[in-house]
Coordinates of C-alpha atoms and ligand atoms in Angstrom, one line a residue:
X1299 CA 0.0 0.0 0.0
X1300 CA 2.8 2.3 0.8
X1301 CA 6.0 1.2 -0.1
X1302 CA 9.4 3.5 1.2
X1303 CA 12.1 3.0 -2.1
X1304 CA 15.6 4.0 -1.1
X1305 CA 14.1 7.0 0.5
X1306 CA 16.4 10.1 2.1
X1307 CA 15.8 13.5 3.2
X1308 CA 18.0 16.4 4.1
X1309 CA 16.8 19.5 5.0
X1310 CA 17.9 22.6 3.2
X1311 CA 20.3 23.7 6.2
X1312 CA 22.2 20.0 5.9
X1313 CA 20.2 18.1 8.7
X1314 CA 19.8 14.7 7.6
X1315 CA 16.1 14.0 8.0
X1316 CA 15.4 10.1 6.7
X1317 CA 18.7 8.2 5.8
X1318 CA 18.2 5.1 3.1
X1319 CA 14.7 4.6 4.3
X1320 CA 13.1 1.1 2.3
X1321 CA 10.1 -0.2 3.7
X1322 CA 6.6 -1.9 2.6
X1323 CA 3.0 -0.8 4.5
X1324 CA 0.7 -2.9 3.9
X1325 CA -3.3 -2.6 4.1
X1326 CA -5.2 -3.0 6.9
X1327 CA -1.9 -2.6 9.2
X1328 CA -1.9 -0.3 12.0
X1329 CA 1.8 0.6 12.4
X1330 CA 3.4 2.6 15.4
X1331 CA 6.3 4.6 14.9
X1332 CA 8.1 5.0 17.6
X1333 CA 11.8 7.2 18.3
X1334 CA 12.9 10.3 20.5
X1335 CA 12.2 13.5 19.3
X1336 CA 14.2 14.4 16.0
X1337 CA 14.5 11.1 15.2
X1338 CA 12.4 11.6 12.1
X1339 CA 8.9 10.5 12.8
X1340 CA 7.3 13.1 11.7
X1341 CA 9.7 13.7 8.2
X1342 CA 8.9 10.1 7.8
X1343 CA 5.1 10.2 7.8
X1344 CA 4.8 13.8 6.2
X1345 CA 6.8 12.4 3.4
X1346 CA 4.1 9.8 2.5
X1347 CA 1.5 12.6 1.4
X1348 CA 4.1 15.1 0.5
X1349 CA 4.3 17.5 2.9
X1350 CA 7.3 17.3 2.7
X1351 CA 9.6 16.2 -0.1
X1352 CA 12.3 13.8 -0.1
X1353 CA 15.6 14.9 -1.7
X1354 CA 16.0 11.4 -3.0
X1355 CA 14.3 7.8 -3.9
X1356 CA 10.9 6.8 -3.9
X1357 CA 7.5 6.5 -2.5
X1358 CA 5.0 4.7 -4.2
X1359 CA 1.0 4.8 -3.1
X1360 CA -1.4 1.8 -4.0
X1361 CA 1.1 1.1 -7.1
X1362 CA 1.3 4.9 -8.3
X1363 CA 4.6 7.1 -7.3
X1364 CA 3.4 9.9 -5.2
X1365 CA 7.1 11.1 -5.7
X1366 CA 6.9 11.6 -9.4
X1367 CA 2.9 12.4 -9.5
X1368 CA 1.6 16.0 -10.2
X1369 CA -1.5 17.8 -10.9
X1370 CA -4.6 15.9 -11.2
X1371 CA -2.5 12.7 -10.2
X1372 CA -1.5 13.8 -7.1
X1373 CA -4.9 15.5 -6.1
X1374 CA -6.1 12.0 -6.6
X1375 CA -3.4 10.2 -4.6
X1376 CA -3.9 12.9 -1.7
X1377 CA -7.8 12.2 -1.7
X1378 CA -6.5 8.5 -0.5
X1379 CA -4.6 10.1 2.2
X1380 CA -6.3 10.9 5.4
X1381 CA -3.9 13.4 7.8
X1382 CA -4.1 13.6 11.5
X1383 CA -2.3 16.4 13.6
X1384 CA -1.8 16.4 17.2
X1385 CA -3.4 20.2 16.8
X1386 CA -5.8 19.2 15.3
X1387 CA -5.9 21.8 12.6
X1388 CA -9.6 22.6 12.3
X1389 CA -11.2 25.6 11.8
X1390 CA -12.1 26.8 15.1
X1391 CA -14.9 29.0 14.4
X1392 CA -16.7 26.8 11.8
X1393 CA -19.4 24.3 13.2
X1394 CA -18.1 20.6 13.4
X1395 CA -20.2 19.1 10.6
X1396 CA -18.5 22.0 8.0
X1397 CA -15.0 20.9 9.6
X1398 CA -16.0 17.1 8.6
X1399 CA -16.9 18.2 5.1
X1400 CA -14.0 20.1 4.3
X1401 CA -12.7 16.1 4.0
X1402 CA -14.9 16.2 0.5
X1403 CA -12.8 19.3 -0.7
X1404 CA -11.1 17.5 -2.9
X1405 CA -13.8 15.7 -4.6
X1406 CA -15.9 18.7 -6.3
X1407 CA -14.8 21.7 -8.2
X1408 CA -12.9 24.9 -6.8
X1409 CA -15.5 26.8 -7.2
X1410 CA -18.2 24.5 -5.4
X1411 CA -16.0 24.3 -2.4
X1412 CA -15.5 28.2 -2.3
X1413 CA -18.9 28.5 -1.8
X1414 CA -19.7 25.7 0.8
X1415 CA -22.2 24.3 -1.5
X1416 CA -22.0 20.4 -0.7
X1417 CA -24.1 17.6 -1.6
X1418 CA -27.0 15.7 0.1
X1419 CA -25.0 12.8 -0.1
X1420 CA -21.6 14.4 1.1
X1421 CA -23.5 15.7 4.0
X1422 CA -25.0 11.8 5.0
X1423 CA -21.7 11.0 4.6
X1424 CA -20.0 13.7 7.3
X1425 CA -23.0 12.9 9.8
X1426 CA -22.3 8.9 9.6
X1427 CA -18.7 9.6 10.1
X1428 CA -19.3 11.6 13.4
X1429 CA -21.4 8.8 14.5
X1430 CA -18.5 6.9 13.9
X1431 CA -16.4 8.4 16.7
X1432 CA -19.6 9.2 18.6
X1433 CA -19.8 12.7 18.4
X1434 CA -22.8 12.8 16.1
X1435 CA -24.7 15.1 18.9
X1436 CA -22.1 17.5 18.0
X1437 CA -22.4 18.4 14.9
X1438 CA -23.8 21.7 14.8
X1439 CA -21.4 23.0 17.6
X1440 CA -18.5 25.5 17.0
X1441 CA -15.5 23.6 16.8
X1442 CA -13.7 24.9 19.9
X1443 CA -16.3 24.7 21.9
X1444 CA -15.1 20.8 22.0
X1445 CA -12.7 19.4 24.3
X1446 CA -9.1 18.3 22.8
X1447 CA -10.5 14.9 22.8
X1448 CA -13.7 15.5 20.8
X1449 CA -11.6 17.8 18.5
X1450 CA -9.5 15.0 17.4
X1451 CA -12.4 12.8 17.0
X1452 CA -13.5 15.3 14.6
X1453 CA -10.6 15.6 12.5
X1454 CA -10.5 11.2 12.8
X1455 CA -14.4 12.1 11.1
X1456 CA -12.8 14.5 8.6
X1457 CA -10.9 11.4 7.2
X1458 CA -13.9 9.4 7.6
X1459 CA -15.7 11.9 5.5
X1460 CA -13.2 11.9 3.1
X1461 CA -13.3 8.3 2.3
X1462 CA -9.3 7.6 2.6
X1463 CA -7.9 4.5 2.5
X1464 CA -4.6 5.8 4.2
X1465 CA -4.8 7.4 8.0
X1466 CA -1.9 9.4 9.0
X1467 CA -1.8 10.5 12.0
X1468 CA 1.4 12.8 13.6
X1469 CA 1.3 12.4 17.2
X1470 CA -1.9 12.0 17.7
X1471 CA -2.5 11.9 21.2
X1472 CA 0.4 14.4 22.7
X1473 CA -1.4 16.9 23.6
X1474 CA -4.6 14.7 25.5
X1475 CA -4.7 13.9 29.5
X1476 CA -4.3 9.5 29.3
X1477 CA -8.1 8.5 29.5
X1478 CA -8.7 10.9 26.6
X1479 CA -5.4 9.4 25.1
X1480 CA -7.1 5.9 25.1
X1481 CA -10.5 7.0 23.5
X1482 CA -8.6 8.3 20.7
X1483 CA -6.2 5.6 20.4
X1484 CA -9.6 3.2 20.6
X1485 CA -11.2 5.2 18.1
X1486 CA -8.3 4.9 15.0
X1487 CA -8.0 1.1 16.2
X1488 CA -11.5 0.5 15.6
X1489 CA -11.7 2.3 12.7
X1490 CA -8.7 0.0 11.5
X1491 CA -10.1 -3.2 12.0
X1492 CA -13.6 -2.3 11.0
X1493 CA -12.8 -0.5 7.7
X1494 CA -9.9 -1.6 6.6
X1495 CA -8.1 1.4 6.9
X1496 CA -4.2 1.7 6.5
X1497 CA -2.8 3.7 9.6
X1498 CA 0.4 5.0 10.3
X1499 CA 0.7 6.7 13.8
X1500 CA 3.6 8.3 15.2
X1501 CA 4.3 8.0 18.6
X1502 CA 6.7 8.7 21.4
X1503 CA 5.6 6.5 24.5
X1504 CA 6.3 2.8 23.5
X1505 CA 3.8 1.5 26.1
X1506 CA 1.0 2.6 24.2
X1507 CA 2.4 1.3 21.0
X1508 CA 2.9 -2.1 22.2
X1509 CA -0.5 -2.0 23.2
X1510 CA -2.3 -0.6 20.0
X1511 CA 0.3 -1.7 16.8
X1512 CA 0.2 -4.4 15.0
X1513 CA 3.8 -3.3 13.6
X1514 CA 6.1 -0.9 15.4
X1515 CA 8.7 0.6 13.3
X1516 CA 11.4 2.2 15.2
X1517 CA 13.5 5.2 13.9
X1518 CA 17.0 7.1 15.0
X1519 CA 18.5 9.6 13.5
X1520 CA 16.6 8.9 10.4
X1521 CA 17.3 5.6 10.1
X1522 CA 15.1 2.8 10.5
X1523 CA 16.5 0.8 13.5
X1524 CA 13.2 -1.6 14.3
X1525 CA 10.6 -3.2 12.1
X1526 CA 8.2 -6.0 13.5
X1527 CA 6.0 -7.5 14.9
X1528 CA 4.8 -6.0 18.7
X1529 CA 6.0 -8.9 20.7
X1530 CA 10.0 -8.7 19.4
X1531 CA 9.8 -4.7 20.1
X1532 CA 11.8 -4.2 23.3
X1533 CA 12.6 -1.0 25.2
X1534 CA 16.1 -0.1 24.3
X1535 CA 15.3 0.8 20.5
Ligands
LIG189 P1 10.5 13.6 15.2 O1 9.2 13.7 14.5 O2 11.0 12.1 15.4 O3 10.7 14.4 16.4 P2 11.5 15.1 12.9 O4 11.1 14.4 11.7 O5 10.6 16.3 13.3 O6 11.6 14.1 14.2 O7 13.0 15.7 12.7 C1 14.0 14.8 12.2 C2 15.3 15.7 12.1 O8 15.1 16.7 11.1 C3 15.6 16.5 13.4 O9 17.0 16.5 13.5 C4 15.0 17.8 13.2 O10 15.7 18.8 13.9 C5 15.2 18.0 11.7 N1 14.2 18.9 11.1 C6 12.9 18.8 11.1 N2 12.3 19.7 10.4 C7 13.3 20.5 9.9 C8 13.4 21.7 9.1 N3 12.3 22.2 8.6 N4 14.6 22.1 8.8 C9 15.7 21.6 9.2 N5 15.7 20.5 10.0 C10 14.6 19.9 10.3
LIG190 P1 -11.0 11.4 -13.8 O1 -11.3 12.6 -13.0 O2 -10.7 11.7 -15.2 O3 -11.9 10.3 -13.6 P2 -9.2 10.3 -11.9 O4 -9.6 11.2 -10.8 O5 -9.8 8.9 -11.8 O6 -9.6 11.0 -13.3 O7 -7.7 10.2 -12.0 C1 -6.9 11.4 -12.1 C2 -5.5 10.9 -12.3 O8 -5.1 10.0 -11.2 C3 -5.2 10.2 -13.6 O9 -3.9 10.6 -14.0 C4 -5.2 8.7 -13.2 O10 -4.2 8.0 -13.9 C5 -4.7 8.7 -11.8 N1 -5.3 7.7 -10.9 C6 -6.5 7.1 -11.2 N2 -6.7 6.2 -10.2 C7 -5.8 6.3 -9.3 C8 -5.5 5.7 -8.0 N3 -6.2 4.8 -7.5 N4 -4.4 6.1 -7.4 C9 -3.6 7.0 -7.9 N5 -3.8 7.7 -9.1 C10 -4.9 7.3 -9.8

């Protein structure tokens, strides 16, 4: 589904982001990435969509390269690609339901999504994804008028809503008290299993990987030092 091809990074100022980075993500895996901070998590999993752009190799989505895609090609790819902050990133004054459908953006015309103008259908599809992660009562309040918790939840629904076959999701949980922490965590597992859906989640407690991966890949200084199954994962990465 995702497949890493002799993948490096270097930032502009020399730092060395991903070093020789070759991997294969399957569907329907939920894979933990775990390392210290700067180890390149977050390079690694913003490289997948193209956030950020690799200086060399190449990644390749469902069997297209994402590295060499552009225009309509990589509109499509991105429309695969659900993205997850640990901000969040809605828009705080807009009501929860218009956060969820701004996950359809990319399926209508410029113009149509200027003007908020969104289908019947879209808008069964952004209430059955709040229902989802059980914030469907919700809907018509402003976005931060929600705790952190129920914020995530909506941005999980925003990926719902966008039908993506890809979840990434950037430290997801670092800004939420533990309980809160779990719900989350419980939600993107569930969502996993039940739909099928290809998650990636960066991490830095290992505990809670163990406990929701079925694959922890662990990184250092941009290289990857760990790949397997939860059981073999150990402390000392
Ligand atoms: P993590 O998510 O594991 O904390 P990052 O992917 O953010 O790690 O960072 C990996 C390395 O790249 C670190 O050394 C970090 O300082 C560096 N880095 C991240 N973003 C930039 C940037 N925009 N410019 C230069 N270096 C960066
Ligand atoms: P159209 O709007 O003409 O139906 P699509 O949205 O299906 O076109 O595809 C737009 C571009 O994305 C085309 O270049 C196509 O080759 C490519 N493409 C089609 N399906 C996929 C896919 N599943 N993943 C990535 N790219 C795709």
């Amino acid at each position: 589904m995702i497949e890493f091809k002799n993948v490096s990074k270097v930032y502009p100022n020399g730092t060395v982001g991903l070093k020789n980075i070759n991997l294969n993500m399957k569907k329907g895996e939920f894979i933990v990435i775990v390392g210290l901070s700067g180890a390149g998590k977050s390079t690694l999993l913003r490289s997948i969509n193209r956030l950020h752009e690799i200086t060399d190799g190449q990644i390749v989505i469902d069997g297209h390269s994402i590295t060499a895609a552009s225009g309509a090609q990589l509109r499509r790819l991105r429309r695969d690609i659900g993205m997850i902050f640990q901000s969040f990133n809605l828009v705080k004054r807009s009501s929860v339901l218009r956060n969820v459908l701004s996950g359809r953006v990319g399926y209508h015309s410029t113009l149509r999504t200027l003007l908020g103008l969104f289908p019947k259908q879209d808008v069964e599809l952004a209430l059955n994804a709040l229902s989802r992660v059980n914030i469907l009562d919700k809907a018509y309040s402003r976005a931060d008028e929600l705790s952190g918790g129920q914020q995530q939840r909506v941005s999980i629904a925003r990926a719902l809503a966008q039908e993506a076959k890809i979840i990434l999701a950037d430290e997801p949980v670092a800004s939420l008290d533990p309980l809160t922490t779990r719900q989350v965590m419980d939600d993107l597992k569930r969502i996993n299993q039940e739909l099928g859906i290809t998650t990636v989640v960066n991490l830095h407690f290992i505990d809670l990987a163990r406990e929701y991966a079925t694959r922890i890949i662990g990184l250092r200084a941009g290289e990857v030092v760990f790949d397997g199954p939860v059981a073999e994962a150990t402390d000392e990465k």
